Amino acid sequence: MIVVRTIEELRAARGKLGEVAFVPTMGAFHAGHIELMRQAGAKGSAVAVSLFVNPLQFAPTEDLSKYPRQEERDFSMAESAGVDLMFAPSPEVMVGHQETRIVAGKVAQLWEGAHRPGHFDGVATIVAKLFNMVQPQSAYFGLKDLQQCAVIRELVHDLNFPIELCFCETIREPDGLAMSSRNQYFNAEQRADVVAFPRALVQAVAAVKENPRNVSGAVTGAKRELEAAGFAVDYVAFVDSVTMQATDVVGPDTRIIGAVRKYGVRLIDNHSAA
Ligand code: AMP
């Protein structure tokens, strides 16, 4: 695996590769990231990964400075996963001069966008820069960040990036908690407790399967249960996974999404409702 830190080095190394499948990340790798890298390599393309904790997607009040950074460990995990090219730029290289911003579309205003103003503009701006730098033929994102997938789908369509998008199902811990770099913030007791979050989402899906006409009842039930378990609930909703609009009719593209806070950590997750 070649590690590069500047755009010049990246362009030189990328030029020696043929088709490239690209996985953008913020590091602190877990099995979810590794699965994206594995799937990126499964069709025979070279695999490029970026590791950059994007300051544009964090609000001043958020956890940018405490976001886990463990670069050497990440590099060796990526190398073991068969990654060919690792781009790990400094903030100066990436956003040292950054006056231009991409404004993500309507899909970015809801849910995460409503709770994290500017977040998706920051994501879209950096992902567009990375696409221009890496020039991949395909790019891999995790459905764990469902709304991010919707924003990127629109970005690629609207700005005409010639890139095939692949969205990969969420990798979970054995008890059902979605793998996340932020899970490192919990101690063992807290970690065992927060599994109540994905369980509440799964239960709401089961409730809707039993009674498809009572989507709002299932949402209310999940929120009540989460609040009783000590979570602050930012939102729980059944949505269409392309438009991200709330729906009370469950179809093949419907997913339940949720965001909660407990122990000073914010968790997001989603499940297929079909
Ligand atoms: P991050 O480093 O958190 O920005 O994530 C990098 C990529 O990995 C994003 O496309 C995420 O959606 C994806 N990802 C994060 N967690 C998981 C997971 N548990 N399973 C699958 N993909 C994930």
mmCIF file of C-alpha atoms and ligand atoms in Angstrom:
data_model
loop_
_atom_site.group_PDB
_atom_site.id
_atom_site.type_symbol
_atom_site.label_atom_id
_atom_site.label_comp_id
_atom_site.label_asym_id
_atom_site.label_seq_id
_atom_site.Cartn_x
_atom_site.Cartn_y
_atom_site.Cartn_z
ATOM 1 C CA MET A 1 0.000 0.000 0.000
ATOM 2 C CA ILE A 2 1.330 3.439 -0.942
ATOM 3 C CA VAL A 3 0.634 6.247 1.546
ATOM 4 C CA VAL A 4 0.481 9.756 0.084
ATOM 5 C CA ARG A 5 -0.118 13.086 1.808
ATOM 6 C CA THR A 6 -0.154 15.732 -0.905
ATOM 7 C CA ILE A 7 -2.279 16.190 -4.023
ATOM 8 C CA GLU A 8 0.824 15.988 -6.252
ATOM 9 C CA GLU A 9 1.827 12.644 -4.714
ATOM 10 C CA LEU A 10 -1.757 11.421 -4.980
ATOM 11 C CA ARG A 11 -2.011 12.326 -8.696
ATOM 12 C CA ALA A 12 1.304 10.611 -9.457
ATOM 13 C CA ALA A 13 0.343 7.414 -7.597
ATOM 14 C CA ARG A 14 -3.227 7.375 -8.930
ATOM 15 C CA GLY A 15 -1.907 7.729 -12.496
ATOM 16 C CA LYS A 16 -0.161 4.361 -12.183
ATOM 17 C CA LEU A 17 -3.411 2.591 -11.269
ATOM 18 C CA GLY A 18 -6.090 1.629 -13.801
ATOM 19 C CA GLU A 19 -9.710 1.607 -12.636
ATOM 20 C CA VAL A 20 -9.998 2.808 -9.074
ATOM 21 C CA ALA A 21 -12.692 2.040 -6.486
ATOM 22 C CA PHE A 22 -12.665 4.713 -3.802
ATOM 23 C CA VAL A 23 -13.624 4.624 -0.101
ATOM 24 C CA PRO A 24 -13.665 8.019 1.677
ATOM 25 C CA THR A 25 -13.290 7.767 5.474
ATOM 26 C CA MET A 26 -12.464 9.716 8.616
ATOM 27 C CA GLY A 27 -10.316 6.874 10.002
ATOM 28 C CA ALA A 28 -10.533 5.031 13.355
ATOM 29 C CA PHE A 29 -11.265 1.940 11.302
ATOM 30 C CA HIS A 30 -13.588 -0.837 12.397
ATOM 31 C CA ALA A 31 -15.086 -3.819 10.592
ATOM 32 C CA GLY A 32 -17.578 -1.541 8.765
ATOM 33 C CA HIS A 33 -14.782 0.396 7.057
ATOM 34 C CA ILE A 34 -12.895 -2.808 6.292
ATOM 35 C CA GLU A 35 -15.985 -4.317 4.665
ATOM 36 C CA LEU A 36 -16.305 -1.245 2.391
ATOM 37 C CA MET A 37 -12.643 -1.680 1.376
ATOM 38 C CA ARG A 38 -13.175 -5.398 0.759
ATOM 39 C CA GLN A 39 -16.268 -4.776 -1.388
ATOM 40 C CA ALA A 40 -14.413 -2.001 -3.261
ATOM 41 C CA GLY A 41 -11.730 -4.528 -4.240
ATOM 42 C CA ALA A 42 -14.105 -7.371 -5.041
ATOM 43 C CA LYS A 43 -14.629 -6.406 -8.708
ATOM 44 C CA GLY A 44 -10.926 -6.248 -9.538
ATOM 45 C CA SER A 45 -10.333 -2.464 -9.412
ATOM 46 C CA ALA A 46 -7.471 -0.974 -7.453
ATOM 47 C CA VAL A 47 -8.697 0.363 -4.092
ATOM 48 C CA ALA A 48 -7.991 3.913 -2.913
ATOM 49 C CA VAL A 49 -8.960 5.077 0.579
ATOM 50 C CA SER A 50 -8.878 8.601 1.961
ATOM 51 C CA LEU A 51 -8.408 9.267 5.668
ATOM 52 C CA PHE A 52 -9.362 12.801 6.577
ATOM 53 C CA VAL A 53 -11.283 14.072 9.597
ATOM 54 C CA ASN A 54 -13.266 16.719 7.744
ATOM 55 C CA PRO A 55 -13.492 19.908 9.814
ATOM 56 C CA LEU A 56 -16.170 21.350 7.478
ATOM 57 C CA GLN A 57 -18.696 18.744 8.589
ATOM 58 C CA PHE A 58 -18.354 19.451 12.323
ATOM 59 C CA ALA A 59 -20.136 22.367 14.016
ATOM 60 C CA PRO A 60 -18.048 24.383 16.525
ATOM 61 C CA THR A 61 -19.869 22.597 19.383
ATOM 62 C CA GLU A 62 -19.210 19.094 18.051
ATOM 63 C CA ASP A 63 -16.516 16.485 18.735
ATOM 64 C CA LEU A 64 -13.879 17.407 16.089
ATOM 65 C CA SER A 65 -10.956 17.695 18.513
ATOM 66 C CA LYS A 66 -11.792 14.494 20.404
ATOM 67 C CA TYR A 67 -12.609 12.467 17.261
ATOM 68 C CA PRO A 68 -10.428 9.316 17.543
ATOM 69 C CA ARG A 69 -7.182 9.452 15.551
ATOM 70 C CA GLN A 70 -5.119 6.271 15.198
ATOM 71 C CA GLU A 71 -3.373 6.557 11.884
ATOM 72 C CA GLU A 72 -0.687 3.867 12.169
ATOM 73 C CA ARG A 73 -3.234 1.253 13.235
ATOM 74 C CA ASP A 74 -5.561 2.387 10.425
ATOM 75 C CA PHE A 75 -2.794 2.084 7.824
ATOM 76 C CA SER A 76 -1.951 -1.477 8.836
ATOM 77 C CA MET A 77 -5.656 -2.496 8.856
ATOM 78 C CA ALA A 78 -6.141 -0.975 5.392
ATOM 79 C CA GLU A 79 -3.034 -2.680 4.061
ATOM 80 C CA SER A 80 -4.291 -6.039 5.366
ATOM 81 C CA ALA A 81 -7.641 -5.370 3.644
ATOM 82 C CA GLY A 82 -5.812 -5.090 0.291
ATOM 83 C CA VAL A 83 -5.917 -1.304 -0.134
ATOM 84 C CA ASP A 84 -3.516 -0.071 -2.841
ATOM 85 C CA LEU A 85 -3.456 3.658 -2.196
ATOM 86 C CA MET A 86 -4.000 5.587 1.047
ATOM 87 C CA PHE A 87 -4.469 9.361 0.843
ATOM 88 C CA ALA A 88 -4.059 10.944 4.288
ATOM 89 C CA PRO A 89 -3.834 14.711 3.752
ATOM 90 C CA SER A 90 -3.327 17.345 6.446
ATOM 91 C CA PRO A 91 -6.037 19.991 6.974
ATOM 92 C CA GLU A 92 -3.694 22.484 5.244
ATOM 93 C CA VAL A 93 -3.543 20.336 2.107
ATOM 94 C CA MET A 94 -7.266 19.690 2.093
ATOM 95 C CA VAL A 95 -8.862 22.941 3.277
ATOM 96 C CA GLY A 96 -5.941 25.358 3.730
ATOM 97 C CA HIS A 97 -7.652 27.615 1.221
ATOM 98 C CA GLN A 98 -11.342 26.806 0.958
ATOM 99 C CA GLU A 99 -13.676 29.653 0.137
ATOM 100 C CA THR A 100 -15.955 27.687 -2.200
ATOM 101 C CA ARG A 101 -18.744 25.560 -0.704
ATOM 102 C CA ILE A 102 -21.158 23.113 -2.225
ATOM 103 C CA VAL A 103 -24.684 23.590 -0.935
ATOM 104 C CA ALA A 104 -26.358 20.196 -0.683
ATOM 105 C CA GLY A 105 -29.970 19.946 -1.862
ATOM 106 C CA LYS A 106 -33.317 19.672 -0.104
ATOM 107 C CA VAL A 107 -32.585 16.119 0.978
ATOM 108 C CA ALA A 108 -29.892 17.546 3.284
ATOM 109 C CA GLN A 109 -32.259 19.842 5.189
ATOM 110 C CA LEU A 110 -34.125 17.099 7.065
ATOM 111 C CA TRP A 111 -33.129 14.900 10.047
ATOM 112 C CA GLU A 112 -29.325 15.076 10.419
ATOM 113 C CA GLY A 113 -29.273 18.345 8.479
ATOM 114 C CA ALA A 114 -31.833 19.900 10.820
ATOM 115 C CA HIS A 115 -29.817 18.876 13.887
ATOM 116 C CA ARG A 116 -26.409 19.619 12.356
ATOM 117 C CA PRO A 117 -26.773 22.776 10.222
ATOM 118 C CA GLY A 118 -24.147 22.903 7.469
ATOM 119 C CA HIS A 119 -23.061 19.307 8.074
ATOM 120 C CA PHE A 120 -23.977 17.976 4.629
ATOM 121 C CA ASP A 121 -22.602 21.044 2.826
ATOM 122 C CA GLY A 122 -19.297 20.177 4.520
ATOM 123 C CA VAL A 123 -19.590 16.522 3.526
ATOM 124 C CA ALA A 124 -20.543 17.339 -0.095
ATOM 125 C CA THR A 125 -17.739 19.891 -0.459
ATOM 126 C CA ILE A 126 -15.047 17.500 0.741
ATOM 127 C CA VAL A 127 -16.400 14.473 -1.139
ATOM 128 C CA ALA A 128 -16.521 16.510 -4.376
ATOM 129 C CA LYS A 129 -12.905 17.617 -3.814
ATOM 130 C CA LEU A 130 -11.867 14.025 -3.132
ATOM 131 C CA PHE A 131 -13.655 12.804 -6.284
ATOM 132 C CA ASN A 132 -11.757 15.406 -8.326
ATOM 133 C CA MET A 133 -8.456 14.475 -6.696
ATOM 134 C CA VAL A 134 -8.790 10.669 -6.822
ATOM 135 C CA GLN A 135 -10.824 10.440 -10.078
ATOM 136 C CA PRO A 136 -12.282 7.042 -9.217
ATOM 137 C CA GLN A 137 -14.583 4.970 -11.432
ATOM 138 C CA SER A 138 -16.635 3.865 -8.406
ATOM 139 C CA ALA A 139 -17.089 4.980 -4.797
ATOM 140 C CA TYR A 140 -18.271 3.048 -1.734
ATOM 141 C CA PHE A 141 -20.369 4.438 1.125
ATOM 142 C CA GLY A 142 -22.075 2.814 4.109
ATOM 143 C CA LEU A 143 -25.845 2.766 4.536
ATOM 144 C CA LYS A 144 -25.158 3.369 8.237
ATOM 145 C CA ASP A 145 -25.168 7.026 7.161
ATOM 146 C CA LEU A 146 -28.355 6.713 5.123
ATOM 147 C CA GLN A 147 -28.966 10.426 4.575
ATOM 148 C CA GLN A 148 -25.322 10.900 3.560
ATOM 149 C CA CYS A 149 -25.912 8.273 0.840
ATOM 150 C CA ALA A 150 -28.920 10.285 -0.401
ATOM 151 C CA VAL A 151 -26.858 13.503 -0.421
ATOM 152 C CA ILE A 152 -23.973 11.859 -2.318
ATOM 153 C CA ARG A 153 -26.349 10.248 -4.831
ATOM 154 C CA GLU A 154 -27.712 13.715 -5.600
ATOM 155 C CA LEU A 155 -24.238 15.302 -5.671
ATOM 156 C CA VAL A 156 -22.995 12.782 -8.242
ATOM 157 C CA HIS A 157 -26.111 13.218 -10.360
ATOM 158 C CA ASP A 158 -26.304 17.016 -10.177
ATOM 159 C CA LEU A 159 -22.587 17.724 -10.708
ATOM 160 C CA ASN A 160 -22.229 14.957 -13.328
ATOM 161 C CA PHE A 161 -19.437 13.000 -11.709
ATOM 162 C CA PRO A 162 -18.787 9.914 -13.898
ATOM 163 C CA ILE A 163 -18.687 7.684 -10.824
ATOM 164 C CA GLU A 164 -20.680 4.546 -10.007
ATOM 165 C CA LEU A 165 -21.923 4.589 -6.406
ATOM 166 C CA CYS A 166 -22.142 1.500 -4.223
ATOM 167 C CA PHE A 167 -23.918 1.571 -0.874
ATOM 168 C CA CYS A 168 -23.044 -1.196 1.583
ATOM 169 C CA GLU A 169 -25.215 -2.586 4.391
ATOM 170 C CA THR A 170 -24.272 -1.689 7.962
ATOM 171 C CA ILE A 171 -21.855 -3.946 9.808
ATOM 172 C CA ARG A 172 -22.924 -4.529 13.415
ATOM 173 C CA GLU A 173 -21.490 -5.784 16.684
ATOM 174 C CA PRO A 174 -22.804 -9.249 17.653
ATOM 175 C CA ASP A 175 -25.469 -7.648 19.899
ATOM 176 C CA GLY A 176 -26.772 -5.451 17.045
ATOM 177 C CA LEU A 177 -25.128 -2.077 17.769
ATOM 178 C CA ALA A 178 -23.913 -0.543 14.490
ATOM 179 C CA MET A 179 -20.135 -0.312 14.378
ATOM 180 C CA SER A 180 -19.027 3.295 14.741
ATOM 181 C CA SER A 181 -15.810 5.107 15.537
ATOM 182 C CA ARG A 182 -17.806 6.888 18.257
ATOM 183 C CA ASN A 183 -18.499 3.594 20.113
ATOM 184 C CA GLN A 184 -14.979 4.019 21.538
ATOM 185 C CA TYR A 185 -16.333 6.814 23.733
ATOM 186 C CA PHE A 186 -18.386 4.355 25.876
ATOM 187 C CA ASN A 187 -17.108 2.397 28.874
ATOM 188 C CA ALA A 188 -18.145 -1.289 29.056
ATOM 189 C CA GLU A 189 -21.292 -0.651 31.068
ATOM 190 C CA GLN A 190 -22.454 2.204 28.841
ATOM 191 C CA ARG A 191 -21.630 0.169 25.743
ATOM 192 C CA ALA A 192 -23.815 -2.710 26.974
ATOM 193 C CA ASP A 193 -26.653 -0.289 27.735
ATOM 194 C CA VAL A 194 -26.840 1.590 24.395
ATOM 195 C CA VAL A 195 -27.797 -1.555 22.473
ATOM 196 C CA ALA A 196 -31.330 -0.570 23.532
ATOM 197 C CA PHE A 197 -31.189 1.967 20.654
ATOM 198 C CA PRO A 198 -30.946 -0.447 17.684
ATOM 199 C CA ARG A 199 -33.304 -2.821 19.512
ATOM 200 C CA ALA A 200 -35.986 -0.136 19.691
ATOM 201 C CA LEU A 201 -35.662 0.460 15.919
ATOM 202 C CA VAL A 202 -35.904 -3.272 15.173
ATOM 203 C CA GLN A 203 -38.948 -3.547 17.429
ATOM 204 C CA ALA A 204 -40.658 -0.656 15.642
ATOM 205 C CA VAL A 205 -40.088 -2.421 12.308
ATOM 206 C CA ALA A 206 -41.583 -5.621 13.753
ATOM 207 C CA ALA A 207 -44.582 -3.637 15.026
ATOM 208 C CA VAL A 208 -45.178 -2.187 11.551
ATOM 209 C CA LYS A 209 -44.881 -5.624 9.955
ATOM 210 C CA GLU A 210 -47.642 -6.780 12.290
ATOM 211 C CA ASN A 211 -49.770 -3.697 11.761
ATOM 212 C CA PRO A 212 -48.737 -1.867 8.539
ATOM 213 C CA ARG A 213 -51.361 0.825 9.068
ATOM 214 C CA ASN A 214 -49.895 1.983 12.344
ATOM 215 C CA VAL A 215 -46.549 3.500 11.350
ATOM 216 C CA SER A 216 -47.042 6.550 13.574
ATOM 217 C CA GLY A 217 -47.928 4.332 16.550
ATOM 218 C CA ALA A 218 -44.711 2.359 16.045
ATOM 219 C CA VAL A 219 -42.686 5.593 15.931
ATOM 220 C CA THR A 220 -44.341 6.932 19.067
ATOM 221 C CA GLY A 221 -43.754 3.604 20.826
ATOM 222 C CA ALA A 222 -40.044 3.576 19.909
ATOM 223 C CA LYS A 223 -39.537 7.174 21.061
ATOM 224 C CA ARG A 224 -41.338 6.514 24.344
ATOM 225 C CA GLU A 225 -39.270 3.403 24.992
ATOM 226 C CA LEU A 226 -35.992 5.173 24.202
ATOM 227 C CA GLU A 227 -36.860 8.121 26.426
ATOM 228 C CA ALA A 228 -37.818 5.759 29.258
ATOM 229 C CA ALA A 229 -34.374 4.142 28.852
ATOM 230 C CA GLY A 230 -32.683 7.540 29.319
ATOM 231 C CA PHE A 231 -31.972 8.479 25.704
ATOM 232 C CA ALA A 232 -32.559 11.987 24.395
ATOM 233 C CA VAL A 233 -34.259 11.358 21.052
ATOM 234 C CA ASP A 234 -33.393 13.731 18.193
ATOM 235 C CA TYR A 235 -35.686 11.861 15.795
ATOM 236 C CA VAL A 236 -37.161 8.498 14.888
ATOM 237 C CA ALA A 237 -39.019 8.164 11.575
ATOM 238 C CA PHE A 238 -39.895 5.852 8.727
ATOM 239 C CA VAL A 239 -38.541 7.448 5.535
ATOM 240 C CA ASP A 240 -38.057 6.829 1.853
ATOM 241 C CA SER A 241 -34.328 6.159 1.519
ATOM 242 C CA VAL A 242 -33.936 8.222 -1.685
ATOM 243 C CA THR A 243 -35.990 11.344 -0.862
ATOM 244 C CA MET A 244 -35.592 10.990 2.936
ATOM 245 C CA GLN A 245 -39.207 12.156 3.263
ATOM 246 C CA ALA A 246 -41.194 10.669 6.138
ATOM 247 C CA THR A 247 -43.740 8.113 5.037
ATOM 248 C CA ASP A 248 -46.549 6.177 6.658
ATOM 249 C CA VAL A 249 -46.687 3.581 3.903
ATOM 250 C CA VAL A 250 -43.952 0.947 4.053
ATOM 251 C CA GLY A 251 -42.463 -0.086 0.689
ATOM 252 C CA PRO A 252 -39.222 -1.728 -0.481
ATOM 253 C CA ASP A 253 -37.198 1.511 -0.055
ATOM 254 C CA THR A 254 -38.582 2.410 3.353
ATOM 255 C CA ARG A 255 -36.180 2.478 6.288
ATOM 256 C CA ILE A 256 -36.569 3.452 9.899
ATOM 257 C CA ILE A 257 -33.994 6.059 10.899
ATOM 258 C CA GLY A 258 -33.083 7.331 14.341
ATOM 259 C CA ALA A 259 -30.678 9.596 16.202
ATOM 260 C CA VAL A 260 -30.290 9.591 19.987
ATOM 261 C CA ARG A 261 -27.943 10.931 22.636
ATOM 262 C CA LYS A 262 -26.804 9.281 25.848
ATOM 263 C CA TYR A 263 -23.624 9.456 27.950
ATOM 264 C CA GLY A 264 -22.548 12.523 25.948
ATOM 265 C CA VAL A 265 -22.423 10.532 22.687
ATOM 266 C CA ARG A 266 -24.724 10.942 19.699
ATOM 267 C CA LEU A 267 -25.651 7.757 17.818
ATOM 268 C CA ILE A 268 -27.433 7.366 14.482
ATOM 269 C CA ASP A 269 -28.725 4.155 12.956
ATOM 270 C CA ASN A 270 -31.293 2.828 10.503
ATOM 271 C CA HIS A 271 -32.853 -0.457 9.406
ATOM 272 C CA SER A 272 -34.762 -1.616 6.387
ATOM 273 C CA ALA A 273 -38.466 -1.655 7.136
ATOM 274 C CA ALA A 274 -39.317 -3.928 4.205
HETATM 275 P P1 AMP B 1 -16.582 7.544 8.584
HETATM 276 O O1 AMP B 1 -15.140 7.201 8.755
HETATM 277 O O2 AMP B 1 -17.388 7.451 9.830
HETATM 278 O O3 AMP B 1 -16.797 8.844 7.835
HETATM 279 O O4 AMP B 1 -17.178 6.419 7.638
HETATM 280 C C1 AMP B 1 -16.598 6.138 6.386
HETATM 281 C C2 AMP B 1 -17.545 5.289 5.596
HETATM 282 O O5 AMP B 1 -17.794 4.071 6.315
HETATM 283 C C3 AMP B 1 -18.921 5.968 5.398
HETATM 284 O O6 AMP B 1 -19.383 5.688 4.075
HETATM 285 C C4 AMP B 1 -19.767 5.278 6.431
HETATM 286 O O7 AMP B 1 -21.144 5.246 6.091
HETATM 287 C C5 AMP B 1 -19.184 3.873 6.433
HETATM 288 N N1 AMP B 1 -19.498 3.172 7.681
HETATM 289 C C6 AMP B 1 -19.410 3.652 8.949
HETATM 290 N N2 AMP B 1 -19.842 2.738 9.840
HETATM 291 C C7 AMP B 1 -20.213 1.654 9.124
HETATM 292 C C8 AMP B 1 -20.750 0.380 9.466
HETATM 293 N N3 AMP B 1 -20.984 0.025 10.735
HETATM 294 N N4 AMP B 1 -21.018 -0.497 8.465
HETATM 295 C C9 AMP B 1 -20.786 -0.146 7.168
HETATM 296 N N5 AMP B 1 -20.279 1.031 6.772
HETATM 297 C C10 AMP B 1 -19.999 1.927 7.738
#
